[in-house]
CSV table of C-alpha atoms in Angstrom, one decimal:
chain,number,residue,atom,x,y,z
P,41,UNK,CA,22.4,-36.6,-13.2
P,42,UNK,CA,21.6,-33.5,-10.7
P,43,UNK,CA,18.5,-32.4,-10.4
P,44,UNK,CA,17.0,-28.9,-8.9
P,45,UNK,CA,16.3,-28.1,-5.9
P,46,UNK,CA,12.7,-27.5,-6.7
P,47,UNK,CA,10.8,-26.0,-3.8
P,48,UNK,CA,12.7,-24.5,-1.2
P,49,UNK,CA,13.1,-26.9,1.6
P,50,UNK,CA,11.3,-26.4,4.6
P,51,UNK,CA,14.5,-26.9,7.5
P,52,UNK,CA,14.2,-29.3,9.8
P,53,UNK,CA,16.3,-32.3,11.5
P,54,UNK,CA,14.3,-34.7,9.9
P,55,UNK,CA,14.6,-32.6,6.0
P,56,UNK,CA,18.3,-32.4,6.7
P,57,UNK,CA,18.9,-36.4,7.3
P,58,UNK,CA,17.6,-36.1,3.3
P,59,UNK,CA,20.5,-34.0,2.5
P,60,UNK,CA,22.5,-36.9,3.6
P,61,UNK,CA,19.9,-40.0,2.2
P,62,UNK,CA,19.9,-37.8,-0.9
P,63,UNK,CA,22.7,-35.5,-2.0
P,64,UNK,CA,22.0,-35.5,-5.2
P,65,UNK,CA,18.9,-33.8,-5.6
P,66,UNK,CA,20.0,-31.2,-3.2
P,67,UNK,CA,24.1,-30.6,-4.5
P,68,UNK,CA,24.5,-32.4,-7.3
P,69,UNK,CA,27.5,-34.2,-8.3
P,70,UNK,CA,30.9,-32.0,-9.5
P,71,UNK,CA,30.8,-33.5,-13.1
P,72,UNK,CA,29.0,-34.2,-15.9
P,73,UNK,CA,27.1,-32.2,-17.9
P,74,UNK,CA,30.1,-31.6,-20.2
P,75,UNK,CA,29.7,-35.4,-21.2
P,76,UNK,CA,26.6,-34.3,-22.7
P,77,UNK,CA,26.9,-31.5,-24.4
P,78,UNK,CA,30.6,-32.8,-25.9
P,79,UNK,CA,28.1,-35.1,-27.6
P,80,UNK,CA,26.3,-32.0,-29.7
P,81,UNK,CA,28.9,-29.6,-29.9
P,82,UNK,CA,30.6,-29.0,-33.3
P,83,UNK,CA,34.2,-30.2,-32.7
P,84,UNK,CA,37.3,-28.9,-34.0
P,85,UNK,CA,39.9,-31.9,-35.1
P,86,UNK,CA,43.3,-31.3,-33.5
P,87,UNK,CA,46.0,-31.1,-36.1
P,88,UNK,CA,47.5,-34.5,-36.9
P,89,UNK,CA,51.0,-33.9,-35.4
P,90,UNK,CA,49.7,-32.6,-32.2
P,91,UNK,CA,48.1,-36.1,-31.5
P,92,UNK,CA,51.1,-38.3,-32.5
P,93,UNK,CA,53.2,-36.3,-30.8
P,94,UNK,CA,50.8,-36.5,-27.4
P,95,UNK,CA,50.1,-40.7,-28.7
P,96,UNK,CA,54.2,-40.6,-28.6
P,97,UNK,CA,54.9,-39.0,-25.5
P,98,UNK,CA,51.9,-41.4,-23.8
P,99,UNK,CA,53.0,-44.5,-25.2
P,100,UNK,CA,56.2,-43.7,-23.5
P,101,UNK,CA,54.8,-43.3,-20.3
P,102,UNK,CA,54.4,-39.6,-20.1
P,103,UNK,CA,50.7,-39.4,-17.6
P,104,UNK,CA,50.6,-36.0,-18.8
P,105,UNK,CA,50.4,-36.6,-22.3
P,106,UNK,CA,47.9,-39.6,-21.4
P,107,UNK,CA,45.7,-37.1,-20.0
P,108,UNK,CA,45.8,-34.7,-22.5
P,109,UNK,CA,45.5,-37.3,-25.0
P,110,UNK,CA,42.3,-38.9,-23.0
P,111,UNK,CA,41.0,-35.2,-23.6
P,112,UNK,CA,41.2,-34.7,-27.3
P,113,UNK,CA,39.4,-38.2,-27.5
P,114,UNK,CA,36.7,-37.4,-25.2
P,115,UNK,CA,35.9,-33.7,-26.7
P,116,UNK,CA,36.3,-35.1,-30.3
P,117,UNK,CA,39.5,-33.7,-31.1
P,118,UNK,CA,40.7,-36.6,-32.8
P,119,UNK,CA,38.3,-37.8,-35.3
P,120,UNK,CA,35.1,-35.3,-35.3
P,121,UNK,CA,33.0,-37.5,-32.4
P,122,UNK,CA,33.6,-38.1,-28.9
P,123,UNK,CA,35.3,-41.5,-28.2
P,124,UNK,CA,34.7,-42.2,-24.8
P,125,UNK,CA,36.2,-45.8,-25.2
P,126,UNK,CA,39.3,-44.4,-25.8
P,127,UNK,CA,39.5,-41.9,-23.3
P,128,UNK,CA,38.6,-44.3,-20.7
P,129,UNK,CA,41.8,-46.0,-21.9
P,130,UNK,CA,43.9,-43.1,-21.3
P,131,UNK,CA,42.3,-42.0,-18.3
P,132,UNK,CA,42.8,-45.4,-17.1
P,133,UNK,CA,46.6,-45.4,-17.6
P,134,UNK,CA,47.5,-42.2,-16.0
P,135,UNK,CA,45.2,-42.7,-13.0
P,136,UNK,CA,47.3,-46.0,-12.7
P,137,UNK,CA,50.2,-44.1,-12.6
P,138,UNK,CA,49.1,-41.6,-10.0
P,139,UNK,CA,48.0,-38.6,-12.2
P,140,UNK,CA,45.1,-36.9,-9.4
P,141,UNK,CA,43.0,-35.5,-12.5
P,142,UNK,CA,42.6,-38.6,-14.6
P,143,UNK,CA,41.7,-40.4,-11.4
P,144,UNK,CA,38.9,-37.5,-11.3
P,145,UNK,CA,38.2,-38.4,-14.7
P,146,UNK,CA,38.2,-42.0,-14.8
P,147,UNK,CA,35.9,-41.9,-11.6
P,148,UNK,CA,33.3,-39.9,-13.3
P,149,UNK,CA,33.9,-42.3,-16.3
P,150,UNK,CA,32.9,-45.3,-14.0
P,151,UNK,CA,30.1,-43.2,-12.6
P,152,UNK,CA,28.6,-42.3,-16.1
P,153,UNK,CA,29.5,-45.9,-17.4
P,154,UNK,CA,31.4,-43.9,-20.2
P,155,UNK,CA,33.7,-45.9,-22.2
P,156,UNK,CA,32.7,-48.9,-20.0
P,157,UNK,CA,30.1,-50.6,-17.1
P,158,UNK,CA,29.2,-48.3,-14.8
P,159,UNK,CA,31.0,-49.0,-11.8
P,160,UNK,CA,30.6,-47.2,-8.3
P,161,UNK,CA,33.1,-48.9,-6.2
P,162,UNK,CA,36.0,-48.2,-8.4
P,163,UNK,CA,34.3,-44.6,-9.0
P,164,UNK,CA,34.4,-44.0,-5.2
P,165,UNK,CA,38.2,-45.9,-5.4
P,166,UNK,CA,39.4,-43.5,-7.6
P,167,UNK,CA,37.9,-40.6,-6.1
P,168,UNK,CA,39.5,-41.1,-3.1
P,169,UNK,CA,42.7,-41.4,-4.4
P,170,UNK,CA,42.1,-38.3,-6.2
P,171,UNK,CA,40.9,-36.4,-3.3
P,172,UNK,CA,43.8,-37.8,-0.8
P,173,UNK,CA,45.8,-35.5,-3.8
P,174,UNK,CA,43.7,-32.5,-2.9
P,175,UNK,CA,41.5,-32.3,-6.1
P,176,UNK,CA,38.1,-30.6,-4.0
P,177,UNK,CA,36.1,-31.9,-6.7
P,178,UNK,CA,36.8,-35.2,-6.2
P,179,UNK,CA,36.6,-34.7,-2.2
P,180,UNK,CA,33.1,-33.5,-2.7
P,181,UNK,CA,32.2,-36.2,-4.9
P,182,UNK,CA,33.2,-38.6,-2.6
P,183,UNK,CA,31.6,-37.5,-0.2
P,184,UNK,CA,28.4,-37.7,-1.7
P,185,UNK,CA,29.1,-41.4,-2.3
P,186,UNK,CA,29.7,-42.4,1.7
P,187,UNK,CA,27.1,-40.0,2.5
P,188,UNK,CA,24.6,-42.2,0.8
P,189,UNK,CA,26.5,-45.6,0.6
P,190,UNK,CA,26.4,-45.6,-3.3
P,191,UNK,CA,29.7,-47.9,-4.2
P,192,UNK,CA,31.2,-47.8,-0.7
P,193,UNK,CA,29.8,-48.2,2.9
P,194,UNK,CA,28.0,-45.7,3.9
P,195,UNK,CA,30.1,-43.1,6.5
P,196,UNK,CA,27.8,-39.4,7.5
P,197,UNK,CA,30.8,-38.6,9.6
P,198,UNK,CA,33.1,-39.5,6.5
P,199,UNK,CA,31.1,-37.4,4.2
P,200,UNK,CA,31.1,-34.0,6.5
P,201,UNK,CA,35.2,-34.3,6.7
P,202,UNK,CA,35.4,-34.3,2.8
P,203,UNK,CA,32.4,-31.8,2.6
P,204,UNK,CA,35.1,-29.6,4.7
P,205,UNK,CA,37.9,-29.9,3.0
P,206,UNK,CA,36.2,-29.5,-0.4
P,207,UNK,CA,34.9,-26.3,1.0
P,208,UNK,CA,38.4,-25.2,1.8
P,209,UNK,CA,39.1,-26.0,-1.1
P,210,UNK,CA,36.7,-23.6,-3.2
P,211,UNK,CA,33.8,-26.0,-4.3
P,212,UNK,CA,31.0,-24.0,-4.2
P,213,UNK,CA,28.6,-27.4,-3.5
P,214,UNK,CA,30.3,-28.2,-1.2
P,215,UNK,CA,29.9,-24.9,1.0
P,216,UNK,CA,26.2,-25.3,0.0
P,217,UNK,CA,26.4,-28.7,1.4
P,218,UNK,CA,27.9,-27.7,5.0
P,219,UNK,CA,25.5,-25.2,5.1
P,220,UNK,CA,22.2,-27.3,4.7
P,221,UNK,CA,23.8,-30.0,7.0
P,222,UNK,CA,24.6,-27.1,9.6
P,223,UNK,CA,21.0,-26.0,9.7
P,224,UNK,CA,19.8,-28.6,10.8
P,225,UNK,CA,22.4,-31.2,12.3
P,226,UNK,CA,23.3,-34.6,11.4
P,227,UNK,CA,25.4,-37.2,13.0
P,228,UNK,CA,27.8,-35.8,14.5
P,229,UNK,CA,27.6,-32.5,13.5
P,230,UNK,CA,24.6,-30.4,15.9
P,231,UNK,CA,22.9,-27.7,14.6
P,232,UNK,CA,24.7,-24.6,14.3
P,233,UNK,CA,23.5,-21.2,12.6
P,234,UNK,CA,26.4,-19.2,12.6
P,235,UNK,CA,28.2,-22.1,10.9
P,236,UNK,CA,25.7,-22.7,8.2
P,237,UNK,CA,24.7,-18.4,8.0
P,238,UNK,CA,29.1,-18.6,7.1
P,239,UNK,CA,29.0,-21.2,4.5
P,240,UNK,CA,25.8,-20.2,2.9
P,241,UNK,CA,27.0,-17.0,2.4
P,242,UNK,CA,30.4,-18.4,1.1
P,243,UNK,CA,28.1,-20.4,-1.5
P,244,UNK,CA,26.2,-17.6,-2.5
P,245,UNK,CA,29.1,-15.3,-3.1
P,246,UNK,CA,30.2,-17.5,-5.2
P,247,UNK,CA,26.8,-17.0,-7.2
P,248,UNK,CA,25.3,-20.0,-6.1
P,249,UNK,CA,21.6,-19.0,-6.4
P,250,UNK,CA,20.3,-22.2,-4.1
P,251,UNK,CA,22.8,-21.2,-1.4
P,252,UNK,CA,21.2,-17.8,-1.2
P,253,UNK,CA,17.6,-18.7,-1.2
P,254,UNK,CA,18.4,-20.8,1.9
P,255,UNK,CA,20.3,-17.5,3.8
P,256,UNK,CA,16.7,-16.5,4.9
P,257,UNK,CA,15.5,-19.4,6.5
P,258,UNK,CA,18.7,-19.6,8.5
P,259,UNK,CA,19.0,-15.7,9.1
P,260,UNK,CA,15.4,-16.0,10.6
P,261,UNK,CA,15.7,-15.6,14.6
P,262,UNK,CA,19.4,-14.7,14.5
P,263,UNK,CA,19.6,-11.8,16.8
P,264,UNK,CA,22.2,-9.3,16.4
P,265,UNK,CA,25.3,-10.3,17.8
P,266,UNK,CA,25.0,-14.1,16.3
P,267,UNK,CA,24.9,-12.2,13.2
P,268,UNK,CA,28.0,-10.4,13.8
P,269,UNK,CA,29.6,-13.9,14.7
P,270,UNK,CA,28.0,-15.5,11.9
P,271,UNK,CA,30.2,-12.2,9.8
P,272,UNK,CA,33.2,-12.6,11.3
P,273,UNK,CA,33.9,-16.4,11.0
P,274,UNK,CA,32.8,-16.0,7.1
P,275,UNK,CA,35.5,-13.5,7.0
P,276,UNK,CA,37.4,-16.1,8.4
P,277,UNK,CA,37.1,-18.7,6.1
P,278,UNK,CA,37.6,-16.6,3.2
P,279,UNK,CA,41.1,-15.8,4.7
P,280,UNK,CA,41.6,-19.7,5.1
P,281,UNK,CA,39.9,-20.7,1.9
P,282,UNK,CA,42.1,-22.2,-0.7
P,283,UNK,CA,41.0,-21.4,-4.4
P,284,UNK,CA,40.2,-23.8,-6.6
């Protein structure tokens, strides 16, 4: 579903309400592409007693074995092709049960409308109850939902908090994300260049291309000692960064 960024953006307060009207031509959701390319890769069929022992274990309740077992259907591990329906199944029991990465899973099922209707509210559900468990992927996905209203009411101030914690968290997007919304300023949030200077370079150390061809637009009219600030809170955050 992402897109590129195409031609860098030119920054202003106006550009960055798009970041915010349109994530996901700017970010992109944290997701997806593995659908796709499950569909054409050459899959290798798990051995028969590695999938009744994991059917076993989550027929007796085990989430663990649910998600595991979700897995092999989804990467074709079980008969030669994807089976998407029966992942959803799976996915759909442990995230019942409280298991944070099938409720990432079964979120981006709803969102793709694998295995099922494409549903955003119970994608942005799930998501949250994923990323109240700390899963930063499913923070910054969420966020991208409330910050354009897609399956739950829209919330910009909603959006930055799990933008934040996703970042602390070690999603690269998402430290992309702060950045562009700090260049600019958005709701609450005003503009600030040694905040968006810290997180773009964050982004970009962390090999994100996009991140980096944005450094020089913020960079531009920093003088010397906002640029040593800008240095010394990125040092920061790496200290208080938690890895993925």
């Amino acid at each position: 579903m992402a897109v590129g960024f195409g031609e860098r953006m030119a920054i202003s307060a106006g550009l960055l309400g798009l970041c915010l009207i349109m994530p996901l031509a700017m970010v992109g959701f944290q997701s997806g592409q593995a659908f796709a390319q499950s569909e054409t890769a050459q899959q290798d069929v798990a051995p028969t007693f590695i999938v009744d022992r994991y059917r076993a274990k989550a027929d007796a309740g085990d989430t663990g074995a649910q998600f595991r077992l979700a897995i092999l259907f989804e990467r074709g591990a079980v008969t030669g092709s994807p089976d998407y329906d029966q992942a959803a199944v799976w996915f759909e029991r442990a995230a019942a049960a409280g298991h944070g990465p099938a409720q990432f899973k079964r979120a981006l099922y709803y969102q793709e409308g694998l295995g099922g209707q494409k549903d955003l509210s119970a994608a942005a559900a799930l998501y949250r109850q994923a990323a109240e468990q700390g899963l930063g992927e499913a923070q910054f996905n969420l966020a991208l939902l409330l910050a354009e209203g897609q399956g739950v009411a829209k919330d910009v101030s909603g959006a930055i908090r799990w933008y934040e914690q996703a970042a602390f968290r070690g999603v690269t997007p998402a430290m992309r994300a702060l950045g562009l919304l700090y260049m600019g300023g958005v709701a609450n949030t005003p503009q600030d260049r040694i905040e968006a200077w810290a997180w773009l370079t964050l982004a970009t150390e962390n090999g994100d291309t996009k991140a980096a061809g944005l450094l020089p637009d913020v960079t531009d009219g920093m003088d010397k000692t906002s640029l040593e600030e800008a240095s010394r809170l990125a040092d920061a955050y790496r200290q208080l960064r938690l890895r993925p």
